[in-house]
Amino acid sequence: MMQKRHTTRGLVLLLAMVLCSLGAQAQRWNWVVPATGPSFDEVWSMGIAPGGDLHLTGSFSDSLDFSGQVVTSYGNYDVFTARYNNKGQILAANGHGGFDLDDAQSMVVDKNGNYYFAGSFAVEALIAGELIEAIDVTSTDMFVAKFDKLGSLQWVKVFGSPTYDEGAPYLAVDSLGSVYVTGGVGGRGQFDTKSYQSVGKLDAFVAKMSANGEFVWVQGSGSTENDMGTAISVSPNGDRIYASGTFIGQVNFGGNVTIESFVNKADFFVRAFDANGSTRWVKRIGYSGTDRYITSTTQADGKLVLTGAMSQTTTFDTQTLKANGENASDFFLCRMSKDGAIELLKNYGGIFEDVGMSIAVDAKNNVFIGGFYDSTTTVGGNIEEAVGGRDGFATRIMFNGEIDWLRSCGGPYDDEIRAIVIDSKNIPYVTGIFETWAMFEDVKLTGNRFSDVFIAALDCGPSTTLKPRKTQLDICEGQDSLIQARFGYPNYEWYVNGTKDATVSGYTFATGKLGQGTFQIYSRITGFDDCVKNTDTITVVVRKGLPVPTITRVGDELRCSVDDVMYQWYREGNKLNGQTGQTVVVSGDGLYRVQIMDSTGCDRWSENFLVGTTSVFEDESGSIVTLYPNPTQGQVTIAGAAGAEITITDMLGRVVVRLQNAADLQLVSIDGANGTYAVTLRSGNAVHTVLVTKQ
């Protein structure tokens, strides 16, 4: 549910023949189908029925071809509704409208499979063969239509003002079949026997309708400028209704609740009602410029979840976020309690524009967001480069706000994912627009010159990305390298040439134990939704490596056993600068280690050699625990902490690594930016923290 964006078309920014970099591999596309026509076709909303059927709505001109089912417009732009099964097969497609401009922005489905769509029209229009008439022939008005699960029209209601033009409104439906509508209305808005008088131009309104289509109550708010409701969500039992939108200036939301936008520019409002239409709370979101995109959904417990676009330093009630780009937006995730308290607030994106256009949650309150990014984006460590100007993206974000996976799609022009829904098996479905052609991994959709519609399904389950993001890894025998799956899933199984390696159970696979040869490595992961997926496969080619170096001591000198290689000495995990010979003079007590390297890139580490007492640290049993190298370029080894829990956090307290039941010699990768990290080891009742510098 989103405000309509007028796109400047025809500017070719970049042509490329691949959609995603290797770093972007995530969920695979199960299927993707187009709906194409000769003019600009727009899809704005999608709902999902209990049985998995997908209902879409939007607008088109001339004609629109849904896999052989063609709808034809009556006049200018008309509205379409389309129904697909969960395999991407078209079941029904219909056109609605009249001779003037018609539009639809919202589609919802209730628990019984009844579906509802809302739109706007001028003068008169046909909705499933039923003629509706505007309140006044000189204005554009709104409508809501209800269909049963078989597609039969149950009722259609017209509402609006005789003196103002209203755009298409937005819908939500609760478990009892009550319908909730938001949008903008000017003058004296007529809602059957109910009415609302706007304060200024267009005011943001919220209305409740019964399952039979009767208006139960109408509320509104506004300033002397144009104010709009652009998203509405409802708790399953209907005890909380959340309306979001934009306002300009000072607005009274009832009683003593008055908020004011920043420097008289458009900010967001979020307003909560109870079932009787009484305002429970109102929050402001905004920055010094004009805010444009906001949409929402609710969790099963009735909490509100929002996404959209935030820029520069944006205030969310009493909290703030700073965008990653100086003058470009990030997309955001905000979770609010039923009482309006912010429980989670994060932003995501790169230095260019990132926008969230649609949001959904699964049964475990993981969040799915669809939208678009411009040029390049960085989300959860993934760097995505657009094929053209804008590419669409879909991402799954875990309950704590961490990115699980990200998938993009697009072609040479502007492409967007505008709606995303989740079925009972946690399979995500998306719909949006593309121009001319677009790539969905290795599937190429071809359309016409102007914008066309696509519908697609992604895999359920965990991220299938492996790090390093390579198809082949060339290493030397005994070389310490890590293959990593996405951290945090319930279960991992690792396979080497098709055979399960029972010695590995975590999210990392250490290559040091592999002998010479070629190995196909992948992991089979169980996700939070019990969906099991195989990751991408990495081919590991192991060539002859260096021998294991040993250290001996003669007097105050330590000597490496391997001749004619390059050397780097370490003490207590810290590099000894300038100590690059076969021998090193003891410079104090501690644990010494040597790394040897050759000109082909092979390296090998010695075991620790203890000189005197150690200042590393001891666990609760008295065993010595070491961490090296420190500083590091990203990988550290923790020795002697078998069975411990390892947690690595950045200086903002964000967890970047969490590992249960560490091995006695545990290799860990720090994937974040350069800086200082806190490595905390927990074993029994003992806790010890070491600061590590990544450079």
XYZ file of C-alpha atoms in Angstrom:
695
model
C 0.000 0.000 0.000
C 1.839 2.983 -1.296
C 1.552 6.446 -2.729
C 1.805 6.384 -6.502
C 5.126 7.540 -7.913
C 5.375 9.257 -11.291
C 8.471 7.842 -12.961
C 10.643 9.642 -15.488
C 11.151 7.004 -18.128
C 13.423 6.550 -21.075
C 16.804 7.367 -19.511
C 19.205 4.506 -20.022
C 21.682 4.584 -17.148
C 23.528 1.338 -17.691
C 23.308 -1.866 -19.714
C 24.556 -5.112 -18.235
C 23.950 -8.769 -18.861
C 24.057 -10.055 -15.314
C 21.675 -9.176 -12.553
C 23.376 -10.039 -9.332
C 26.969 -10.253 -8.260
C 28.134 -13.480 -6.663
C 27.868 -11.680 -3.348
C 24.126 -11.392 -3.743
C 23.282 -15.083 -4.032
C 20.411 -15.839 -1.686
C 16.959 -17.266 -2.246
C 16.342 -18.753 -5.664
C 13.427 -17.767 -7.869
C 10.949 -20.664 -8.043
C 9.023 -19.117 -10.932
C 8.333 -15.764 -12.537
C 5.638 -14.784 -15.055
C 4.874 -11.494 -16.837
C 1.678 -9.619 -17.684
C 2.317 -7.318 -20.626
C 0.547 -4.613 -22.594
C 1.309 -1.879 -25.137
C 1.117 1.030 -22.647
C 2.195 1.755 -19.080
C 0.922 -1.029 -16.818
C 1.063 -0.631 -13.052
C 0.562 -3.136 -10.234
C 0.260 -1.724 -6.735
C -1.016 -4.378 -4.372
C -1.322 -8.123 -3.814
C -3.189 -10.258 -1.292
C -2.946 -13.972 -0.595
C -5.889 -16.300 0.057
C -5.840 -19.056 2.708
C -5.373 -21.654 -0.027
C -2.419 -19.801 -1.533
C -4.076 -18.052 -4.495
C -2.650 -14.613 -5.260
C -4.892 -11.597 -5.961
C -3.418 -8.536 -7.697
C -4.723 -5.119 -8.624
C -3.421 -2.109 -10.502
C -4.094 -0.074 -13.629
C -3.565 -0.442 -17.373
C -4.428 1.173 -20.702
C -5.462 -0.430 -23.995
C -4.974 -4.089 -23.065
C -3.100 -6.346 -20.684
C -2.197 -9.977 -21.386
C -2.112 -12.347 -18.388
C -0.565 -15.489 -19.891
C -3.223 -15.639 -22.586
C -6.114 -14.063 -20.681
C -6.403 -10.567 -22.133
C -8.329 -7.710 -20.538
C -9.240 -4.600 -22.537
C -9.818 -1.105 -21.181
C -13.060 0.810 -21.705
C -11.439 4.183 -22.174
C -8.408 5.849 -20.624
C -6.690 3.968 -17.781
C -8.766 1.181 -16.234
C -8.354 -1.073 -13.216
C -7.469 -4.762 -13.395
C -7.842 -7.599 -10.919
C -6.023 -10.873 -11.497
C -5.888 -14.177 -9.669
C -2.994 -16.666 -9.854
C -2.421 -19.981 -8.140
C 0.774 -20.571 -6.194
C 2.429 -22.112 -9.259
C 2.128 -18.902 -11.264
C -0.785 -20.064 -13.419
C -3.434 -17.445 -14.204
C -6.905 -18.365 -12.946
C -8.870 -15.204 -13.718
C -8.292 -11.666 -14.987
C -10.830 -8.855 -15.204
C -10.948 -5.205 -16.175
C -13.027 -2.591 -14.343
C -13.644 1.065 -15.117
C -15.194 3.638 -17.377
C -14.200 6.125 -20.049
C -12.161 8.358 -17.739
C -9.110 7.753 -15.572
C -9.543 4.879 -13.109
C -7.036 3.574 -10.596
C -6.641 0.941 -7.846
C -3.993 0.876 -5.128
C -5.055 -1.798 -2.652
C -6.077 -5.475 -2.553
C -6.709 -7.536 0.611
C -8.036 -11.047 1.295
C -9.824 -12.177 4.463
C -9.518 -15.506 6.303
C -12.441 -16.968 4.327
C -10.929 -16.155 0.947
C -13.177 -13.168 0.218
C -11.180 -10.444 -1.485
C -11.565 -6.677 -1.590
C -10.047 -3.999 -3.768
C -10.299 -0.219 -3.620
C -9.914 2.404 -6.289
C -10.960 5.721 -7.738
C -13.028 6.671 -10.790
C -14.706 9.622 -12.500
C -18.345 9.971 -13.639
C -19.204 6.264 -13.866
C -17.551 2.877 -14.058
C -18.346 -0.816 -14.312
C -17.142 -2.994 -11.441
C -17.653 -6.665 -12.342
C -20.542 -5.568 -14.551
C -22.212 -3.364 -11.914
C -22.494 0.319 -12.813
C -21.361 2.785 -10.157
C -21.711 6.564 -10.371
C -19.621 9.323 -8.855
C -21.155 11.591 -6.218
C -20.705 14.475 -8.651
C -19.906 14.294 -12.368
C -17.191 16.930 -11.946
C -15.161 15.051 -9.321
C -13.234 11.811 -8.896
C -14.524 9.576 -6.114
C -13.537 6.360 -4.352
C -14.958 2.847 -4.206
C -14.490 -0.422 -2.313
C -15.660 -3.728 -3.803
C -16.011 -7.121 -2.098
C -15.944 -10.481 -3.898
C -16.443 -13.957 -2.498
C -13.776 -16.617 -2.900
C -15.337 -17.748 -6.187
C -15.050 -14.251 -7.652
C -18.697 -13.179 -7.412
C -19.290 -9.526 -6.546
C -20.910 -9.163 -3.113
C -21.142 -5.387 -2.882
C -19.492 -2.183 -4.038
C -19.603 1.147 -2.178
C -18.892 4.650 -3.499
C -17.765 7.487 -1.210
C -15.987 10.825 -1.417
C -16.637 14.523 -1.869
C -18.627 16.298 -4.596
C -16.154 19.196 -4.607
C -12.740 17.492 -4.516
C -10.948 14.804 -6.515
C -9.856 11.870 -4.384
C -7.260 9.258 -5.257
C -7.540 5.517 -4.755
C -7.739 4.584 -1.050
C -6.048 1.785 0.914
C -7.592 -1.220 2.672
C -7.235 -3.640 5.575
C -9.552 -6.389 6.844
C -9.746 -8.125 10.228
C -10.678 -11.694 11.185
C -14.349 -10.732 11.583
C -14.600 -9.385 8.042
C -14.716 -5.720 9.024
C -13.051 -3.504 6.414
C -10.890 -0.456 7.124
C -10.179 2.297 4.605
C -7.796 5.247 4.551
C -6.966 7.923 2.001
C -7.609 11.614 1.485
C -10.920 13.474 1.259
C -11.637 17.187 0.728
C -14.625 19.372 1.504
C -17.536 17.443 2.932
C -16.835 13.767 2.451
C -19.880 11.510 2.150
C -19.644 7.949 3.487
C -23.226 6.676 3.130
C -24.989 8.219 6.123
C -21.694 9.279 7.710
C -19.770 12.406 6.748
C -16.514 14.202 7.439
C -15.685 17.884 6.871
C -12.051 18.518 5.966
C -10.074 21.205 7.770
C -8.208 22.402 4.709
C -7.751 20.806 1.320
C -7.521 17.025 1.439
C -7.584 15.537 4.940
C -6.425 12.050 5.911
C -9.448 9.918 6.798
C -9.980 6.478 8.316
C -13.273 4.620 8.026
C -14.572 1.294 9.305
C -17.042 -0.748 7.270
C -19.022 -3.782 8.340
C -18.740 -7.113 6.544
C -21.886 -6.066 4.645
C -20.324 -2.829 3.417
C -22.023 -0.386 5.796
C -19.937 2.465 7.190
C -19.629 2.121 10.975
C -17.533 5.206 11.720
C -15.365 7.801 9.972
C -12.519 9.810 11.486
C -10.262 12.399 9.901
C -7.531 14.918 10.542
C -5.691 17.533 8.567
C -4.120 20.944 8.227
C -4.777 23.691 5.712
C -2.613 21.731 3.234
C -3.055 18.295 1.658
C -2.841 15.388 4.089
C -3.181 11.760 3.032
C -3.566 8.313 4.499
C -1.335 5.976 2.472
C -1.355 2.753 4.509
C -3.668 0.996 6.940
C -3.264 -2.163 9.005
C -5.377 -3.867 11.634
C -4.752 -6.364 14.406
C -6.368 -9.760 13.734
C -9.195 -9.198 16.232
C -9.763 -5.575 15.225
C -8.836 -3.960 18.544
C -6.119 -1.814 16.945
C -6.335 0.001 13.636
C -3.164 1.731 12.462
C -3.282 4.428 9.787
C -0.124 5.933 8.301
C 0.378 8.729 5.827
C 1.693 12.234 5.274
C 0.770 15.609 6.752
C 1.995 19.182 6.366
C 1.996 21.823 9.076
C 0.084 21.537 12.333
C -2.611 18.869 12.679
C -4.959 18.073 15.541
C -5.666 14.355 15.753
C -8.433 14.703 18.293
C -8.492 15.879 21.894
C -5.153 17.245 23.032
C -3.135 15.375 20.390
C -1.558 17.937 18.048
C 1.637 17.386 16.075
C 3.507 19.606 13.636
C 5.642 18.697 10.644
C 9.240 19.872 10.349
C 9.683 23.256 8.573
C 6.213 22.939 7.030
C 7.216 20.002 4.818
C 5.468 16.648 4.521
C 6.180 14.303 7.437
C 4.691 10.911 8.273
C 2.047 10.299 10.894
C 1.152 6.980 12.500
C -2.227 6.973 14.224
C -3.742 4.141 16.261
C -7.480 3.668 16.842
C -9.452 1.231 18.927
C -12.372 -0.750 17.517
C -14.774 2.141 18.212
C -12.726 4.693 16.283
C -11.221 6.464 19.287
C -7.636 7.646 18.905
C -5.227 5.772 21.182
C -1.990 7.472 20.144
C -0.290 9.400 17.331
C 3.404 9.436 16.390
C 5.394 11.667 14.032
C 8.155 10.425 11.739
C 10.144 12.861 9.636
C 13.177 14.935 8.745
C 13.839 18.410 7.335
C 12.825 17.442 3.794
C 9.738 15.848 2.266
C 8.888 12.306 3.370
C 7.265 10.174 0.669
C 7.093 6.414 1.284
C 5.536 4.582 4.222
C 3.572 1.343 4.464
C 2.715 -1.168 7.170
C 1.451 -4.536 8.321
C 0.672 -6.177 11.662
C 1.974 -9.218 13.478
C -0.305 -11.939 14.850
C -0.036 -10.300 18.290
C -1.328 -7.002 16.896
C 1.957 -5.111 16.924
C 2.597 -2.686 14.071
C 5.493 -3.111 11.633
C 6.454 -0.280 9.263
C 8.775 0.256 6.335
C 9.312 2.988 3.770
C 12.057 5.515 3.109
C 13.967 7.703 5.569
C 16.562 10.348 4.711
C 19.388 12.210 6.434
C 18.574 12.269 10.166
C 14.978 11.157 10.631
C 13.102 11.283 13.930
C 10.819 8.381 14.831
C 8.835 9.776 17.763
C 11.720 10.245 20.238
C 14.349 8.129 18.443
C 16.480 8.976 15.414
C 18.110 7.178 12.509
C 20.817 8.525 10.204
C 20.760 7.439 6.559
C 23.887 5.968 4.976
C 23.702 8.320 1.986
C 24.105 12.067 2.337
C 21.123 12.989 0.162
C 19.551 9.600 -0.571
C 17.076 7.528 1.386
C 17.490 4.200 3.184
C 14.662 1.771 3.738
C 13.765 1.219 7.364
C 12.124 -1.268 9.698
C 10.165 -0.072 12.717
C 8.215 -2.295 15.104
C 5.781 -0.660 17.539
C 3.809 -2.146 20.405
C 0.040 -1.776 20.526
C 0.634 1.148 22.881
C 2.961 2.918 20.447
C 6.324 2.107 22.030
C 9.126 1.549 19.512
C 10.559 -1.945 20.042
C 12.838 -2.166 16.992
C 14.202 0.539 14.702
C 16.835 0.012 11.996
C 17.728 1.370 8.570
C 19.367 -0.391 5.651
C 20.967 0.699 2.393
C 23.920 2.282 0.650
C 24.803 5.785 -0.481
C 22.118 5.819 -3.184
C 18.333 5.619 -2.906
C 16.775 2.603 -1.152
C 12.995 2.418 -0.624
C 10.742 -0.130 1.071
C 7.408 -0.334 -0.756
C 5.758 -3.376 0.830
C 6.055 -5.402 4.019
C 4.845 -8.756 5.354
C 5.549 -10.937 8.401
C 5.617 -14.700 8.846
C 4.245 -16.768 11.721
C 7.430 -16.214 13.745
C 7.420 -12.466 13.107
C 10.346 -12.463 10.712
C 9.878 -9.572 8.298
C 9.855 -9.537 4.493
C 10.290 -6.221 2.666
C 10.025 -5.508 -1.045
C 11.118 -2.306 -2.735
C 13.777 -0.849 -4.999
C 17.297 0.533 -4.902
C 19.138 2.881 -7.232
C 22.533 2.037 -8.742
C 24.145 0.221 -5.803
C 23.069 -0.840 -2.346
C 24.720 -2.482 0.648
C 22.403 -4.556 2.827
C 23.536 -7.012 5.471
C 27.016 -7.258 3.990
C 25.676 -7.907 0.478
C 26.680 -5.407 -2.197
C 24.160 -5.272 -5.043
C 24.698 -3.387 -8.287
C 21.649 -2.499 -10.352
C 21.486 -3.599 -13.958
C 19.889 -0.266 -14.847
C 18.649 2.756 -12.947
C 16.516 1.042 -10.316
C 16.319 -2.645 -9.509
C 13.737 -4.344 -7.339
C 14.707 -6.161 -4.162
C 13.155 -8.542 -1.653
C 14.728 -9.220 1.714
C 13.995 -11.282 4.781
C 14.885 -9.698 8.108
C 14.988 -11.767 11.263
C 13.021 -10.784 14.349
C 16.036 -8.992 15.849
C 16.509 -6.822 12.754
C 19.429 -8.722 11.217
C 19.320 -9.308 7.457
C 18.790 -12.982 6.608
C 18.932 -12.788 2.815
C 18.517 -10.336 -0.044
C 17.477 -10.981 -3.642
C 17.236 -8.469 -6.480
C 15.842 -8.396 -10.005
C 15.894 -5.927 -12.855
C 16.844 -4.778 -16.313
C 18.154 -1.667 -18.079
C 15.458 0.745 -16.848
C 13.490 1.225 -13.620
C 12.182 -1.918 -11.924
C 10.420 -2.201 -8.572
C 8.980 -4.829 -6.243
C 5.779 -3.221 -5.009
C 4.055 -5.954 -3.031
C 5.189 -8.997 -1.068
C 3.132 -11.697 0.683
C 3.970 -14.925 2.540
C 2.034 -18.190 2.402
C 1.518 -20.762 5.164
C 4.709 -22.564 4.089
C 6.714 -19.339 4.394
C 7.193 -19.022 0.645
C 7.484 -15.348 -0.393
C 5.617 -14.074 -3.458
C 6.298 -10.693 -5.019
C 4.831 -8.523 -7.732
C 6.054 -5.348 -9.348
C 6.965 -3.642 -12.596
C 9.751 -3.952 -15.155
C 10.541 -2.117 -18.390
C 11.562 -3.798 -21.664
C 13.287 -6.780 -20.027
C 14.449 -7.936 -16.624
C 16.577 -10.730 -15.208
C 15.455 -12.928 -12.331
C 18.681 -14.816 -11.703
C 19.006 -16.812 -14.951
C 15.408 -16.196 -16.113
C 14.904 -13.309 -18.529
C 11.454 -11.706 -18.801
C 10.733 -9.769 -21.966
C 8.038 -7.110 -22.085
C 7.164 -4.102 -24.181
C 8.850 -0.703 -24.246
C 6.894 0.678 -21.317
C 6.319 -0.705 -17.829
C 4.843 -4.199 -17.525
C 3.888 -6.386 -14.583
C 5.646 -9.429 -13.126
C 4.635 -11.971 -10.485
C 7.219 -14.271 -8.919
C 7.844 -16.772 -6.126
C 11.023 -17.236 -4.113
C 12.303 -20.196 -2.110
C 11.319 -20.547 1.501
C 13.879 -21.175 4.159
C 17.347 -20.000 5.110
C 19.888 -18.048 3.141
C 21.807 -20.235 0.703
C 24.828 -17.930 0.561
C 28.272 -19.223 1.421
C 31.352 -17.163 2.163
C 33.784 -16.665 0.553
C 31.485 -15.753 -2.313
C 33.301 -17.819 -4.900
C 32.448 -20.831 -6.999
C 35.985 -22.180 -6.543
C 38.491 -21.822 -3.732
C 42.136 -22.718 -4.423
C 44.129 -23.435 -1.270
C 47.199 -25.254 -0.084
C 47.090 -28.418 1.981
C 46.785 -27.569 5.654
C 45.911 -23.933 4.970
C 43.472 -22.480 7.487
C 40.477 -21.141 5.546
C 36.833 -20.970 6.500
C 33.711 -21.626 4.485
C 30.808 -19.969 6.262
C 27.054 -20.264 6.024
C 24.712 -17.622 7.415
C 25.009 -17.637 11.202
C 22.136 -18.367 13.591
C 19.990 -21.138 12.088
C 18.834 -24.130 14.166
C 20.831 -26.817 12.351
C 23.693 -27.235 9.867
C 24.944 -30.350 8.101
C 28.094 -30.163 5.958
C 28.737 -32.375 2.956
C 32.040 -33.143 1.228
C 31.678 -34.709 -2.220
C 28.136 -35.721 -1.328
C 29.015 -37.405 1.989
C 27.982 -35.906 5.307
C 30.883 -34.834 7.527
C 29.688 -35.797 10.994
C 32.567 -33.956 12.668
C 31.187 -30.531 11.708
C 27.907 -29.186 13.111
C 28.245 -25.397 13.212
C 27.897 -22.711 10.593
C 31.578 -22.876 9.576
C 33.650 -25.476 7.757
C 37.438 -25.375 8.188
C 39.377 -26.468 5.113
C 42.618 -27.184 6.963
C 41.741 -30.846 7.445
C 41.307 -31.523 3.719
C 44.045 -33.422 1.935
C 45.183 -32.834 -1.619
C 42.439 -33.111 -4.232
C 39.199 -31.488 -5.406
C 36.194 -31.274 -3.080
C 32.594 -30.121 -3.507
C 31.516 -28.444 -0.254
C 28.000 -27.379 0.698
C 25.803 -27.186 3.787
C 22.257 -28.388 4.349
C 20.551 -25.881 6.645
C 17.324 -26.067 8.613
C 15.743 -22.611 8.846
C 13.567 -21.101 11.544
C 10.477 -22.110 9.573
C 11.648 -25.766 9.414
C 12.321 -25.312 5.699
C 15.495 -27.216 4.744
C 17.698 -25.970 1.905
C 21.098 -26.749 0.448
C 23.483 -23.840 0.150
C 25.463 -22.958 -2.913
C 28.355 -25.344 -3.569
C 31.982 -24.255 -3.417
C 34.616 -26.293 -5.231
C 37.744 -26.477 -3.071
C 40.945 -27.381 -4.900
C 43.703 -28.370 -2.459
C 47.240 -28.458 -3.827
C 50.438 -29.577 -2.135
C 51.160 -27.320 0.783
C 53.920 -26.504 3.203
C 54.991 -28.785 6.045
C 53.797 -28.005 9.553
C 56.423 -25.780 11.154
C 57.670 -26.500 14.653
C 59.472 -24.165 17.029
C 62.577 -25.025 19.033
C 64.468 -22.876 21.542
C 68.186 -22.461 21.900
C 69.033 -19.960 24.621
C 67.077 -16.762 23.980
C 66.406 -17.620 20.352
C 63.416 -19.414 18.806
C 63.895 -21.211 15.502
C 61.389 -22.398 12.853
C 61.974 -25.901 11.505
C 61.160 -25.089 7.848
C 63.867 -23.605 5.632
C 63.697 -21.287 2.616
C 60.234 -19.769 3.122
C 58.871 -16.417 4.318
C 58.224 -16.003 8.032
C 56.120 -13.876 10.378
C 56.419 -14.263 14.133
C 53.662 -13.593 16.707
C 53.615 -13.334 20.485
C 50.346 -13.764 22.388
C 48.440 -13.313 19.127
C 50.137 -10.014 18.233
C 52.357 -9.622 15.174
C 55.989 -8.937 16.004
C 56.788 -6.179 13.541
C 59.995 -6.752 11.611
C 60.406 -10.322 12.855
C 60.343 -12.052 9.471
C 63.353 -14.339 9.693
C 63.695 -18.030 10.443
C 64.677 -17.142 14.008
C 63.470 -14.615 16.552
C 64.953 -13.415 19.828
C 62.667 -13.954 22.823
C 61.255 -10.556 23.800
C 59.287 -11.583 26.861
C 57.177 -14.343 28.321
C 54.155 -15.565 26.432
C 52.944 -17.800 23.658
C 54.930 -17.582 20.418
C 53.785 -18.755 17.027
C 55.194 -18.528 13.523
C 53.424 -18.313 10.183
C 55.323 -19.518 7.118
C 54.498 -18.574 3.526
C 55.811 -19.249 0.040
C 55.617 -17.370 -3.256
C 52.573 -19.357 -4.461
C 50.367 -18.107 -1.632
C 50.580 -21.191 0.603
C 50.909 -20.631 4.328
C 51.024 -22.770 7.464
C 50.983 -22.030 11.178
C 52.974 -23.616 13.943
C 51.498 -24.668 17.247
C 51.926 -22.296 20.179
C 55.300 -22.321 21.925
C 55.193 -21.194 25.559
C 58.002 -19.039 26.918
C 57.814 -18.553 30.687
C 54.420 -17.664 32.069
C 51.589 -16.431 29.845
C 49.593 -13.213 29.974
C 46.929 -14.451 27.594
C 44.266 -15.754 29.992
C 43.079 -18.928 31.607
C 39.654 -20.513 31.612
C 37.962 -21.692 34.802
C 39.802 -25.033 34.659
C 43.189 -23.329 34.387
C 43.725 -24.092 30.699
C 45.473 -21.459 28.591
C 43.302 -19.747 25.969
C 44.859 -17.708 23.163
C 43.516 -15.589 20.337
C 45.593 -14.710 17.281
C 46.469 -12.816 15.154
C 45.636 -9.486 16.759
C 45.399 -7.153 14.849
C 43.745 -9.256 12.166
C 42.569 -8.801 8.596
C 39.358 -10.656 9.409
C 40.108 -14.199 10.566
C 41.180 -15.045 14.111
C 42.012 -18.354 15.736
C 40.924 -19.083 19.300
C 42.906 -21.921 20.830
C 42.142 -23.786 24.038
C 38.481 -22.755 24.409
C 36.849 -26.093 23.583
C 33.129 -26.100 24.415
C 32.962 -22.375 25.105
C 30.398 -19.962 23.691
C 32.055 -17.257 21.570
C 30.352 -13.908 20.953
C 31.896 -11.079 18.926
C 30.333 -7.607 19.041
C 31.247 -4.310 17.415
C 31.636 -1.097 19.368
C 27.911 -0.367 19.028
C 27.108 -3.625 20.768
C 25.837 -5.360 17.627
C 26.528 -9.084 17.502
C 28.521 -10.034 14.399
C 29.419 -13.606 15.405
C 27.873 -16.027 17.887
C 29.202 -19.577 18.089
C 28.154 -22.362 20.445
C 30.409 -25.222 21.552
C 33.694 -23.986 20.099
C 36.356 -26.410 18.929
C 39.714 -26.574 20.723
C 41.231 -24.771 17.744
C 38.423 -22.535 16.473
C 38.783 -20.347 13.389
C 36.369 -17.390 13.362
C 35.757 -14.765 10.661
C 34.873 -11.134 11.478
C 32.960 -9.804 8.462
C 32.310 -6.244 9.627
C 34.154 -3.030 8.848
C 37.655 -2.320 10.138
C 37.720 -1.311 13.786
C 37.704 -2.707 17.314
C 35.630 -5.744 18.277
C 34.966 -7.367 21.640
C 35.468 -11.148 21.697
C 33.681 -12.678 24.691
C 34.165 -16.299 25.744
C 31.749 -17.970 28.149
C 32.554 -21.335 29.685
C 30.566 -22.478 32.693
C 30.440 -19.533 35.060
C 33.559 -17.902 33.614
C 33.394 -14.958 31.211
C 36.406 -13.312 29.566
C 36.520 -10.532 26.963
C 39.410 -9.628 24.645
C 39.506 -6.593 22.341
C 40.531 -7.395 18.765
C 41.454 -4.882 16.069
C 40.467 -5.586 12.470
C 42.522 -3.624 9.941
